[in-house]
mmCIF file of C-alpha atoms (C1' of nucleotides) in Angstrom:
data_model
loop_
_atom_site.group_PDB
_atom_site.id
_atom_site.type_symbol
_atom_site.label_atom_id
_atom_site.label_comp_id
_atom_site.label_asym_id
_atom_site.label_seq_id
_atom_site.Cartn_x
_atom_site.Cartn_y
_atom_site.Cartn_z
ATOM 1 C CA MET A 251 7.439 4.764 4.331
ATOM 2 C CA GLU A 252 10.466 4.771 6.392
ATOM 3 C CA LEU A 253 12.204 8.089 7.216
ATOM 4 C CA PRO A 254 16.366 7.350 7.176
ATOM 5 C CA ILE A 255 16.863 8.744 10.864
ATOM 6 C CA LYS A 256 21.069 8.530 10.705
ATOM 7 C CA ASP A 257 22.236 11.808 11.867
ATOM 8 C CA THR A 258 24.283 13.731 10.177
ATOM 9 C CA PRO A 259 28.110 14.611 10.668
ATOM 10 C CA SER A 260 27.050 17.954 11.593
ATOM 11 C CA LEU A 261 29.444 18.622 14.460
ATOM 12 C CA ALA A 262 31.845 17.243 12.803
ATOM 13 C CA LEU A 263 31.997 19.845 9.965
ATOM 14 C CA ILE A 264 31.437 22.900 12.411
ATOM 15 C CA GLN A 265 34.043 21.498 13.476
ATOM 16 C CA ARG A 266 36.066 21.733 9.889
ATOM 17 C CA GLY A 267 35.082 25.348 10.011
ATOM 18 C CA TYR A 268 31.440 25.001 7.566
ATOM 19 C CA GLY A 269 28.699 27.401 9.460
ATOM 20 C CA GLY A 270 30.736 29.935 11.049
ATOM 21 C CA ALA A 271 30.155 30.977 14.721
ATOM 22 C CA VAL A 272 27.770 28.760 15.515
ATOM 23 C CA ASP A 273 26.265 27.882 19.077
ATOM 24 C CA VAL A 274 27.473 24.038 18.707
ATOM 25 C CA GLU A 275 25.761 22.597 22.216
ATOM 26 C CA ALA A 276 22.263 24.714 20.778
ATOM 27 C CA ILE A 277 23.108 22.330 17.561
ATOM 28 C CA SER A 278 23.458 19.351 19.545
ATOM 29 C CA ASP A 279 20.090 19.972 20.877
ATOM 30 C CA CYS A 280 18.170 20.619 17.688
ATOM 31 C CA MET A 281 19.622 16.998 16.656
ATOM 32 C CA GLN A 282 18.627 15.320 19.495
ATOM 33 C CA LEU A 283 15.411 16.746 18.361
ATOM 34 C CA LEU A 284 15.630 15.227 14.643
ATOM 35 C CA ARG A 285 16.568 12.188 16.420
ATOM 36 C CA LEU A 286 13.520 11.693 18.387
ATOM 37 C CA ALA A 287 11.417 12.777 15.453
ATOM 38 C CA LYS A 288 12.983 10.574 13.754
ATOM 39 C CA VAL A 289 12.728 7.345 15.647
ATOM 40 C CA LEU A 290 9.540 8.546 17.084
ATOM 41 C CA LEU A 291 7.499 8.655 13.483
ATOM 42 C CA GLY A 292 9.104 6.007 12.518
ATOM 43 C CA PHE A 293 8.307 3.726 15.413
ATOM 44 C CA PHE A 294 4.371 4.265 14.381
ATOM 45 C CA TYR A 295 4.746 3.764 10.751
ATOM 46 C CA ALA A 296 6.218 0.745 11.503
ATOM 47 C CA ARG A 297 3.373 -0.517 13.561
ATOM 48 C CA PHE A 298 1.436 0.986 11.118
ATOM 49 C CA ALA A 299 3.201 -1.250 8.193
ATOM 50 C CA GLU A 300 2.317 -4.601 10.300
ATOM 51 C CA HIS A 301 -0.961 -3.882 10.044
ATOM 52 C CA ASP A 302 -1.065 -3.031 6.477
ATOM 53 C CA ILE A 303 -1.464 0.213 6.479
ATOM 54 C CA SER A 304 0.045 3.677 5.903
ATOM 55 C CA PRO A 305 -0.309 6.652 7.981
ATOM 56 C CA GLY A 306 -2.214 8.899 5.399
ATOM 57 C CA LYS A 307 -4.264 5.644 5.329
ATOM 58 C CA TYR A 308 -4.489 6.047 8.882
ATOM 59 C CA SER A 309 -5.335 9.458 9.077
ATOM 60 C CA VAL A 310 -8.462 8.904 6.425
ATOM 61 C CA LEU A 311 -9.728 5.948 8.495
ATOM 62 C CA MET A 312 -9.934 8.018 11.351
ATOM 63 C CA GLU A 313 -10.941 10.862 9.993
ATOM 64 C CA LEU A 314 -13.917 8.211 8.656
ATOM 65 C CA LEU A 315 -14.851 6.849 11.713
ATOM 66 C CA ALA A 316 -14.806 9.609 13.773
ATOM 67 C CA GLN A 317 -18.438 10.432 11.927
ATOM 68 C CA GLU A 318 -21.582 8.979 13.136
ATOM 69 C CA GLU A 319 -22.289 5.457 11.415
ATOM 70 C CA ASP A 320 -24.663 6.847 8.281
ATOM 71 C CA GLU A 321 -22.224 10.110 7.572
ATOM 72 C CA SER A 322 -19.231 10.029 4.614
ATOM 73 C CA LEU A 323 -17.528 13.278 3.737
ATOM 74 C CA SER A 324 -15.952 13.860 0.232
ATOM 75 C CA PRO A 325 -12.485 13.679 -0.592
ATOM 76 C CA SER A 326 -11.884 17.377 -0.873
ATOM 77 C CA ILE A 327 -12.992 17.269 2.645
ATOM 78 C CA LEU A 328 -10.651 14.635 3.881
ATOM 79 C CA ALA A 329 -7.811 16.120 2.221
ATOM 80 C CA GLU A 330 -7.833 19.511 3.907
ATOM 81 C CA ARG A 331 -8.369 17.338 7.204
ATOM 82 C CA ILE A 332 -5.842 15.322 7.051
ATOM 83 C CA GLY A 333 -3.517 17.786 4.928
ATOM 84 C CA VAL A 334 -2.627 16.103 1.808
ATOM 85 C CA THR A 335 -4.185 17.579 -1.676
ATOM 86 C CA ARG A 336 -6.196 16.272 -3.943
ATOM 87 C CA PRO A 337 -4.060 13.399 -5.552
ATOM 88 C CA THR A 338 -2.841 12.309 -2.784
ATOM 89 C CA ILE A 339 -6.087 11.541 -1.009
ATOM 90 C CA THR A 340 -7.267 10.114 -4.562
ATOM 91 C CA GLY A 341 -4.775 7.283 -4.044
ATOM 92 C CA LEU A 342 -5.112 6.978 -0.207
ATOM 93 C CA ILE A 343 -9.001 6.435 -0.577
ATOM 94 C CA ASP A 344 -8.056 4.014 -4.174
ATOM 95 C CA GLY A 345 -6.268 2.229 -1.685
ATOM 96 C CA LEU A 346 -9.161 1.769 1.646
ATOM 97 C CA VAL A 347 -11.311 0.748 -1.188
ATOM 98 C CA ARG A 348 -8.848 -2.224 -2.467
ATOM 99 C CA GLN A 349 -8.333 -3.286 1.175
ATOM 100 C CA GLY A 350 -12.302 -3.444 1.890
ATOM 101 C CA PHE A 351 -12.574 -0.555 4.247
ATOM 102 C CA VAL A 352 -13.831 2.452 2.950
ATOM 103 C CA LEU A 353 -16.945 2.326 0.482
ATOM 104 C CA ARG A 354 -16.656 5.440 -2.456
ATOM 105 C CA ARG A 355 -20.339 6.701 -3.986
ATOM 106 C CA ASN A 356 -21.677 8.642 -5.984
ATOM 107 C CA LEU A 357 -22.995 11.428 -5.168
ATOM 108 C CA GLU A 358 -26.880 11.790 -6.482
ATOM 109 C CA GLN A 359 -27.342 15.722 -6.011
ATOM 110 C CA ASP A 360 -23.729 16.309 -7.342
ATOM 111 C CA ARG A 361 -22.482 14.110 -9.817
ATOM 112 C CA ARG A 362 -18.875 15.439 -9.544
ATOM 113 C CA GLY A 363 -18.914 14.655 -6.192
ATOM 114 C CA VAL A 364 -18.592 11.288 -4.039
ATOM 115 C CA ALA A 365 -19.631 10.485 -0.896
ATOM 116 C CA ILE A 366 -16.878 8.576 1.306
ATOM 117 C CA SER A 367 -17.495 5.514 4.490
ATOM 118 C CA LEU A 368 -15.692 3.989 6.590
ATOM 119 C CA SER A 369 -16.691 -0.182 5.411
ATOM 120 C CA ASP A 370 -18.714 -2.730 7.800
ATOM 121 C CA ALA A 371 -15.085 -4.458 7.700
ATOM 122 C CA GLY A 372 -12.842 -0.987 7.910
ATOM 123 C CA ARG A 373 -15.557 0.142 11.131
ATOM 124 C CA GLU A 374 -13.790 -3.728 12.842
ATOM 125 C CA PHE A 375 -10.617 -3.195 11.970
ATOM 126 C CA MET A 376 -10.373 0.167 13.170
ATOM 127 C CA ARG A 377 -12.808 -1.438 16.702
ATOM 128 C CA SER A 378 -9.161 -4.285 16.427
ATOM 129 C CA PHE A 379 -6.586 -1.917 15.844
ATOM 130 C CA LEU A 380 -7.356 1.207 17.837
ATOM 131 C CA PRO A 381 -6.685 -0.164 21.163
ATOM 132 C CA GLY A 382 -3.247 -1.346 20.585
ATOM 133 C CA GLN A 383 -2.047 1.520 19.780
ATOM 134 C CA PHE A 384 -3.597 4.241 21.894
ATOM 135 C CA ASP A 385 -1.604 1.897 24.424
ATOM 136 C CA ALA A 386 1.577 1.734 22.463
ATOM 137 C CA MET A 387 0.734 6.317 22.122
ATOM 138 C CA ALA A 388 0.632 6.004 25.534
ATOM 139 C CA GLY A 389 3.695 4.210 26.378
ATOM 140 C CA VAL A 390 5.366 6.546 24.995
ATOM 141 C CA VAL A 391 5.469 9.169 27.711
ATOM 142 C CA SER A 392 5.405 6.336 30.186
ATOM 143 C CA ALA A 393 8.931 6.341 30.795
ATOM 144 C CA LEU A 394 9.026 10.119 32.272
ATOM 145 C CA SER A 395 8.844 11.595 35.052
ATOM 146 C CA ALA A 396 5.435 13.685 36.007
ATOM 147 C CA GLY A 397 8.135 16.128 36.330
ATOM 148 C CA GLN A 398 9.378 15.147 33.207
ATOM 149 C CA ARG A 399 5.896 15.367 31.183
ATOM 150 C CA GLN A 400 5.290 18.896 32.560
ATOM 151 C CA ALA A 401 8.427 19.908 31.238
ATOM 152 C CA LEU A 402 8.343 18.359 27.925
ATOM 153 C CA ARG A 403 5.206 20.037 27.635
ATOM 154 C CA ASP A 404 6.372 23.367 28.472
ATOM 155 C CA ALA A 405 9.383 23.596 26.072
ATOM 156 C CA LEU A 406 7.348 21.579 23.225
ATOM 157 C CA THR A 407 4.696 24.029 23.264
ATOM 158 C CA THR A 408 7.343 26.985 22.913
ATOM 159 C CA LEU A 409 9.288 25.395 20.288
ATOM 160 C CA GLU A 410 5.911 24.569 18.483
ATOM 161 C CA GLY A 411 5.294 28.599 19.063
ATOM 162 C CA SER A 412 8.661 29.702 17.266
ATOM 163 C CA LEU A 413 8.308 26.797 14.191
ATOM 164 C CA ARG A 414 5.272 28.522 13.032
ATOM 165 C CA MET B 218 8.906 15.443 0.652
ATOM 166 C CA GLU B 219 6.057 17.004 3.105
ATOM 167 C CA LEU B 220 4.760 15.187 5.773
ATOM 168 C CA PRO B 221 1.238 15.360 6.862
ATOM 169 C CA ILE B 222 1.022 17.362 9.530
ATOM 170 C CA LYS B 223 -2.946 17.239 11.209
ATOM 171 C CA ASP B 224 -3.389 15.909 14.030
ATOM 172 C CA THR B 225 -5.933 12.958 13.913
ATOM 173 C CA PRO B 226 -9.401 12.787 16.289
ATOM 174 C CA SER B 227 -7.876 10.608 19.025
ATOM 175 C CA LEU B 228 -9.294 12.181 21.609
ATOM 176 C CA ALA B 229 -12.464 12.586 20.278
ATOM 177 C CA LEU B 230 -12.486 8.817 19.640
ATOM 178 C CA ILE B 231 -11.182 7.557 23.343
ATOM 179 C CA GLN B 232 -13.713 9.717 24.771
ATOM 180 C CA ARG B 233 -16.468 7.884 22.232
ATOM 181 C CA GLY B 234 -15.218 4.490 23.980
ATOM 182 C CA TYR B 235 -12.915 2.986 21.074
ATOM 183 C CA GLY B 236 -9.499 1.770 22.930
ATOM 184 C CA GLY B 237 -10.564 0.792 26.273
ATOM 185 C CA ALA B 238 -9.127 2.469 29.405
ATOM 186 C CA VAL B 239 -6.383 4.577 28.577
ATOM 187 C CA ASP B 240 -4.862 7.268 30.488
ATOM 188 C CA VAL B 241 -5.557 10.285 28.264
ATOM 189 C CA GLU B 242 -3.258 12.673 29.545
ATOM 190 C CA ALA B 243 -0.379 10.603 28.444
ATOM 191 C CA ILE B 244 -1.987 10.372 25.091
ATOM 192 C CA SER B 245 -1.558 13.890 23.927
ATOM 193 C CA ASP B 246 1.167 14.228 25.304
ATOM 194 C CA CYS B 247 2.275 11.940 22.905
ATOM 195 C CA MET B 248 0.203 13.815 20.088
ATOM 196 C CA GLN B 249 2.480 17.061 21.215
ATOM 197 C CA LEU B 250 5.737 15.240 20.025
ATOM 198 C CA LEU B 251 3.915 13.617 17.191
ATOM 199 C CA ARG B 252 2.855 16.868 16.051
ATOM 200 C CA LEU B 253 6.129 18.761 17.199
ATOM 201 C CA ALA B 254 7.974 16.263 14.965
ATOM 202 C CA LYS B 255 6.389 17.059 11.871
ATOM 203 C CA VAL B 256 6.355 20.248 11.886
ATOM 204 C CA LEU B 257 10.187 20.097 12.746
ATOM 205 C CA LEU B 258 11.116 17.662 10.638
ATOM 206 C CA GLY B 259 8.702 19.450 7.535
ATOM 207 C CA PHE B 260 10.399 23.136 9.229
ATOM 208 C CA PHE B 261 13.415 21.638 7.927
ATOM 209 C CA TYR B 262 12.132 19.786 4.792
ATOM 210 C CA ALA B 263 10.688 23.289 3.549
ATOM 211 C CA ARG B 264 14.558 24.701 4.237
ATOM 212 C CA PHE B 265 15.862 21.643 1.701
ATOM 213 C CA ALA B 266 13.058 22.259 -1.003
ATOM 214 C CA GLU B 267 14.089 25.727 -1.099
ATOM 215 C CA HIS B 268 17.653 25.093 -2.111
ATOM 216 C CA ASP B 269 16.160 22.158 -4.669
ATOM 217 C CA ILE B 270 17.251 19.190 -2.265
ATOM 218 C CA SER B 271 16.023 16.450 -0.549
ATOM 219 C CA PRO B 272 16.790 15.103 2.856
ATOM 220 C CA GLY B 273 18.210 12.337 1.620
ATOM 221 C CA LYS B 274 20.527 14.471 -1.026
ATOM 222 C CA TYR B 275 21.334 16.442 2.031
ATOM 223 C CA SER B 276 22.028 13.264 3.710
ATOM 224 C CA VAL B 277 24.577 12.054 0.684
ATOM 225 C CA LEU B 278 26.057 15.940 0.843
ATOM 226 C CA MET B 279 27.044 15.751 4.084
ATOM 227 C CA GLU B 280 28.404 12.473 4.215
ATOM 228 C CA LEU B 281 30.656 13.301 1.061
ATOM 229 C CA LEU B 282 31.560 17.005 2.743
ATOM 230 C CA ALA B 283 33.040 15.047 5.922
ATOM 231 C CA GLN B 284 35.369 13.396 3.233
ATOM 232 C CA GLU B 285 38.853 14.429 2.847
ATOM 233 C CA GLU B 286 38.852 16.299 -0.132
ATOM 234 C CA ASP B 287 40.740 13.682 -2.049
ATOM 235 C CA GLU B 288 38.302 10.544 -0.864
ATOM 236 C CA SER B 289 35.483 9.086 -2.210
ATOM 237 C CA LEU B 290 32.700 6.797 -0.817
ATOM 238 C CA SER B 291 30.987 3.998 -2.402
ATOM 239 C CA PRO B 292 26.960 4.182 -2.560
ATOM 240 C CA SER B 293 26.722 0.644 -1.032
ATOM 241 C CA ILE B 294 28.241 2.729 2.087
ATOM 242 C CA LEU B 295 26.511 5.635 1.608
ATOM 243 C CA ALA B 296 23.693 3.775 1.822
ATOM 244 C CA GLU B 297 24.216 2.361 5.592
ATOM 245 C CA ARG B 298 25.289 5.674 6.839
ATOM 246 C CA ILE B 299 22.403 7.575 5.335
ATOM 247 C CA GLY B 300 19.543 4.674 6.781
ATOM 248 C CA VAL B 301 18.702 3.552 3.664
ATOM 249 C CA THR B 302 18.798 1.132 1.052
ATOM 250 C CA ARG B 303 21.219 0.809 -2.427
ATOM 251 C CA PRO B 304 18.250 0.688 -4.670
ATOM 252 C CA THR B 305 17.414 4.121 -2.678
ATOM 253 C CA ILE B 306 20.899 5.744 -2.780
ATOM 254 C CA THR B 307 21.099 4.787 -7.000
ATOM 255 C CA GLY B 308 18.378 7.354 -7.142
ATOM 256 C CA LEU B 309 19.484 10.210 -5.003
ATOM 257 C CA ILE B 310 23.571 9.624 -6.597
ATOM 258 C CA ASP B 311 21.912 9.850 -10.182
ATOM 259 C CA GLY B 312 19.728 13.160 -9.170
ATOM 260 C CA LEU B 313 22.663 15.212 -7.509
ATOM 261 C CA VAL B 314 24.618 13.880 -10.818
ATOM 262 C CA ARG B 315 22.230 15.076 -12.439
ATOM 263 C CA GLN B 316 22.270 19.028 -11.077
ATOM 264 C CA GLY B 317 26.128 18.828 -11.042
ATOM 265 C CA PHE B 318 26.793 17.821 -7.274
ATOM 266 C CA VAL B 319 28.638 13.856 -7.421
ATOM 267 C CA LEU B 320 30.436 12.612 -9.470
ATOM 268 C CA ARG B 321 30.119 8.985 -9.722
ATOM 269 C CA ARG B 322 33.820 7.488 -11.663
ATOM 270 C CA ASN B 323 34.001 4.026 -12.036
ATOM 271 C CA LEU B 324 36.666 1.657 -9.871
ATOM 272 C CA GLU B 325 39.486 0.289 -11.519
ATOM 273 C CA GLN B 326 40.516 -1.922 -8.831
ATOM 274 C CA ASP B 327 37.001 -3.946 -8.572
ATOM 275 C CA ARG B 328 34.826 -3.176 -12.019
ATOM 276 C CA ARG B 329 31.688 -4.247 -9.370
ATOM 277 C CA GLY B 330 31.692 -0.455 -7.945
ATOM 278 C CA VAL B 331 31.941 3.109 -8.627
ATOM 279 C CA ALA B 332 33.546 5.994 -6.377
ATOM 280 C CA ILE B 333 31.169 9.045 -5.724
ATOM 281 C CA SER B 334 32.680 12.435 -4.705
ATOM 282 C CA LEU B 335 31.842 16.025 -3.834
ATOM 283 C CA SER B 336 31.998 17.664 -7.023
ATOM 284 C CA ASP B 337 33.905 20.937 -7.130
ATOM 285 C CA ALA B 338 29.946 22.471 -7.549
ATOM 286 C CA GLY B 339 28.573 20.319 -4.846
ATOM 287 C CA ARG B 340 31.621 21.710 -2.355
ATOM 288 C CA GLU B 341 30.572 25.269 -3.101
ATOM 289 C CA PHE B 342 26.659 24.150 -2.865
ATOM 290 C CA MET B 343 27.812 23.057 0.680
ATOM 291 C CA ARG B 344 30.245 25.498 1.648
ATOM 292 C CA SER B 345 26.864 28.481 1.193
ATOM 293 C CA PHE B 346 23.942 26.545 2.134
ATOM 294 C CA LEU B 347 25.582 25.473 5.739
ATOM 295 C CA PRO B 348 26.273 28.698 7.368
ATOM 296 C CA GLY B 349 22.194 28.769 7.039
ATOM 297 C CA GLN B 350 21.360 25.483 7.698
ATOM 298 C CA PHE B 351 23.514 25.897 10.942
ATOM 299 C CA ASP B 352 21.484 29.118 11.618
ATOM 300 C CA ALA B 353 18.457 27.244 11.146
ATOM 301 C CA MET B 354 18.964 24.791 13.313
ATOM 302 C CA ALA B 355 20.372 26.274 16.149
ATOM 303 C CA GLY B 356 17.481 28.722 16.310
ATOM 304 C CA VAL B 357 15.371 25.931 16.772
ATOM 305 C CA VAL B 358 15.643 26.108 20.249
ATOM 306 C CA SER B 359 16.830 28.875 21.410
ATOM 307 C CA ALA B 360 13.213 30.584 22.626
ATOM 308 C CA LEU B 361 13.892 27.633 25.371
ATOM 309 C CA SER B 362 15.461 29.130 28.824
ATOM 310 C CA ALA B 363 18.094 27.353 29.290
ATOM 311 C CA GLY B 364 17.033 25.345 32.888
ATOM 312 C CA GLN B 365 13.855 24.453 29.431
ATOM 313 C CA ARG B 366 17.083 22.522 27.295
ATOM 314 C CA GLN B 367 18.089 20.679 29.405
ATOM 315 C CA ALA B 368 14.809 19.118 30.559
ATOM 316 C CA LEU B 369 14.365 18.129 27.490
ATOM 317 C CA ARG B 370 17.680 16.985 26.834
ATOM 318 C CA ASP B 371 17.045 14.533 29.781
ATOM 319 C CA ALA B 372 13.353 13.769 28.414
ATOM 320 C CA LEU B 373 14.554 13.166 24.731
ATOM 321 C CA THR B 374 17.093 11.516 26.088
ATOM 322 C CA THR B 375 14.743 8.918 28.461
ATOM 323 C CA LEU B 376 12.561 8.672 25.193
ATOM 324 C CA GLU B 377 14.864 7.418 23.204
ATOM 325 C CA GLY B 378 16.014 4.622 24.916
ATOM 326 C CA SER B 379 12.471 3.903 25.696
ATOM 327 C CA LEU B 380 11.625 4.403 21.737
ATOM 328 C CA ARG B 381 15.148 1.903 20.517
ATOM 329 C "C1'" DC C 12 40.867 -23.579 -13.022
ATOM 330 C "C1'" DC C 13 36.206 -24.000 -12.651
ATOM 331 C "C1'" DC C 14 32.161 -23.428 -10.396
ATOM 332 C "C1'" DT C 15 29.162 -21.496 -6.682
ATOM 333 C "C1'" DA C 16 28.576 -17.990 -3.519
ATOM 334 C "C1'" DA C 17 29.382 -13.526 -2.430
ATOM 335 C "C1'" DT C 18 28.947 -8.426 -3.590
ATOM 336 C "C1'" DA C 19 28.157 -3.978 -5.592
ATOM 337 C "C1'" DG C 20 24.809 -1.976 -8.206
ATOM 338 C "C1'" DT C 21 20.915 -1.282 -11.397
ATOM 339 C "C1'" DT C 22 16.211 -1.953 -12.810
ATOM 340 C "C1'" DA C 23 11.210 -2.708 -12.304
ATOM 341 C "C1'" DG C 24 7.532 -2.352 -10.432
ATOM 342 C "C1'" DG C 25 4.767 -0.097 -6.097
ATOM 343 C "C1'" DG C 26 3.415 2.879 -2.150
ATOM 344 C "C1'" DC C 27 2.935 8.449 -1.188
ATOM 345 C "C1'" DG C 28 3.367 12.503 -1.487
ATOM 346 C "C1'" DC C 29 3.974 16.777 -4.799
ATOM 347 C "C1'" DT C 30 2.511 20.117 -9.617
ATOM 348 C "C1'" DA C 31 0.013 20.698 -12.965
ATOM 349 C "C1'" DA C 32 -3.541 19.634 -16.179
ATOM 350 C "C1'" DC C 33 -7.474 17.378 -17.462
ATOM 351 C "C1'" DT C 34 -12.832 15.925 -17.503
ATOM 352 C "C1'" DA C 35 -17.597 16.772 -15.973
ATOM 353 C "C1'" DT C 36 -20.261 18.700 -13.528
ATOM 354 C "C1'" DA C 37 -22.794 23.133 -10.947
ATOM 355 C "C1'" DG C 38 -23.503 27.712 -9.875
ATOM 356 C "C1'" DC C 39 -24.201 32.707 -11.419
ATOM 357 C "C1'" DG C 40 -25.628 36.608 -14.372
ATOM 358 C "C1'" DA C 41 -26.279 38.496 -18.279
ATOM 359 C "C1'" DT D 93 -30.912 30.284 -22.328
ATOM 360 C "C1'" DC D 94 -26.188 31.091 -22.390
ATOM 361 C "C1'" DG D 95 -21.583 31.283 -21.615
ATOM 362 C "C1'" DC D 96 -17.914 32.007 -18.355
ATOM 363 C "C1'" DT D 97 -15.920 30.251 -13.737
ATOM 364 C "C1'" DA D 98 -15.567 27.693 -10.092
ATOM 365 C "C1'" DT D 99 -15.249 23.427 -8.005
ATOM 366 C "C1'" DA D 100 -14.763 17.817 -7.428
ATOM 367 C "C1'" DG D 101 -12.626 14.428 -8.555
ATOM 368 C "C1'" DT D 102 -9.150 12.545 -12.061
ATOM 369 C "C1'" DT D 103 -4.752 11.359 -14.820
ATOM 370 C "C1'" DA D 104 0.189 12.234 -15.779
ATOM 371 C "C1'" DG D 105 4.376 12.351 -14.459
ATOM 372 C "C1'" DC D 106 7.941 12.923 -10.815
ATOM 373 C "C1'" DG D 107 11.043 12.153 -7.057
ATOM 374 C "C1'" DC D 108 12.095 9.373 -3.006
ATOM 375 C "C1'" DC D 109 11.311 5.590 -0.009
ATOM 376 C "C1'" DC D 110 10.718 0.549 0.192
ATOM 377 C "C1'" DT D 111 11.232 -4.957 -1.742
ATOM 378 C "C1'" DA D 112 12.715 -8.867 -4.904
ATOM 379 C "C1'" DA D 113 15.324 -9.327 -9.451
ATOM 380 C "C1'" DC D 114 18.083 -8.433 -12.159
ATOM 381 C "C1'" DT D 115 23.576 -7.839 -14.731
ATOM 382 C "C1'" DA D 116 28.340 -7.677 -13.406
ATOM 383 C "C1'" DT D 117 32.002 -8.521 -10.926
ATOM 384 C "C1'" DT D 118 35.301 -10.503 -7.691
ATOM 385 C "C1'" DA D 119 36.914 -14.189 -4.262
ATOM 386 C "C1'" DG D 120 37.093 -18.447 -1.993
ATOM 387 C "C1'" DG D 121 37.829 -23.076 -2.392
ATOM 388 C "C1'" DG D 122 37.933 -27.872 -4.182
#
DNA sequence: CCCTAATAGTTAGGGCGCTAACTATAGCGA
DNA sequence: TCGCTATAGTTAGCGCCCTAACTATTAGGG
């Protein structure tokens, strides 16, 4: 999964009269946010691709790993926790089963459902993948000073509130 | 196009020993950035979907609108400017032609190529769509103070530099 | 002039997201 | 006990991203 990250020529079009009177500086700030959003997601998507997983598969593996070892989750619960639809979760599980990372078992007490759990191979994959992933996550903000990080937290909290 | 925006249980897994010794606060900061990235992109993707376009189609329309009215662009140039591959641009143009927003003409001087330009309907669509789009973009940062915006600019510049 | 390499764009197929519709099963009320 | 509603998961098809491979055309060198 890749995200096109180039800027659109918004500022040039504003200068040519599209959009009426707008706060050009605010638009610039928004473009910088959008660009950072795409770069950041792209950075992690590229890491996932190197390990032959996708963002969706990563989320499934994380949710399953967070369970106790002998527990499973249903596709419906997984879909809800990850924020995708049930057809999508079926496809992600299909792929993870093919990769050998996940087991799909029929439920005895309710033949409509299936139980999804991590396989040993899946658990092992996550055990080896996660240290580098968490290092990469920690590394994202490591170039910022402590003051910048606090300022970023405050700003992002406000932004999230107004975008929801 | 939608992005699953739920958090993964990274902090819970770190507490259970996956990932070794990591800076938990840095990971939290990164998760907040990732969440904001998905919320922000999702916000604009939802706006595009309301107008029956996709992020990729929007980028195509923007690049074509930025041309002089009697100029066209080739699919290769469009793909390069937007940051997608040529098969992808073919599909986006197909869709925009179907929607009547774009014209695809054969080149007389080089029969390998085609010339892509905005149709009158496409120009009209953008003329009506862009004011709201620029307002929405300006609105994203409107809840921040001037100091917060400057701090955000500084932090995002540093982050972009370290992620590239 | 011919042949090879390069270019432009498309097609095929896959993965991942969706909606709509389907099949199979469970639950509940009359 | 039966019929209807609800639930679980899957399938079909579409759009958008990709890679690989293809067709058609152009350019250039021998």
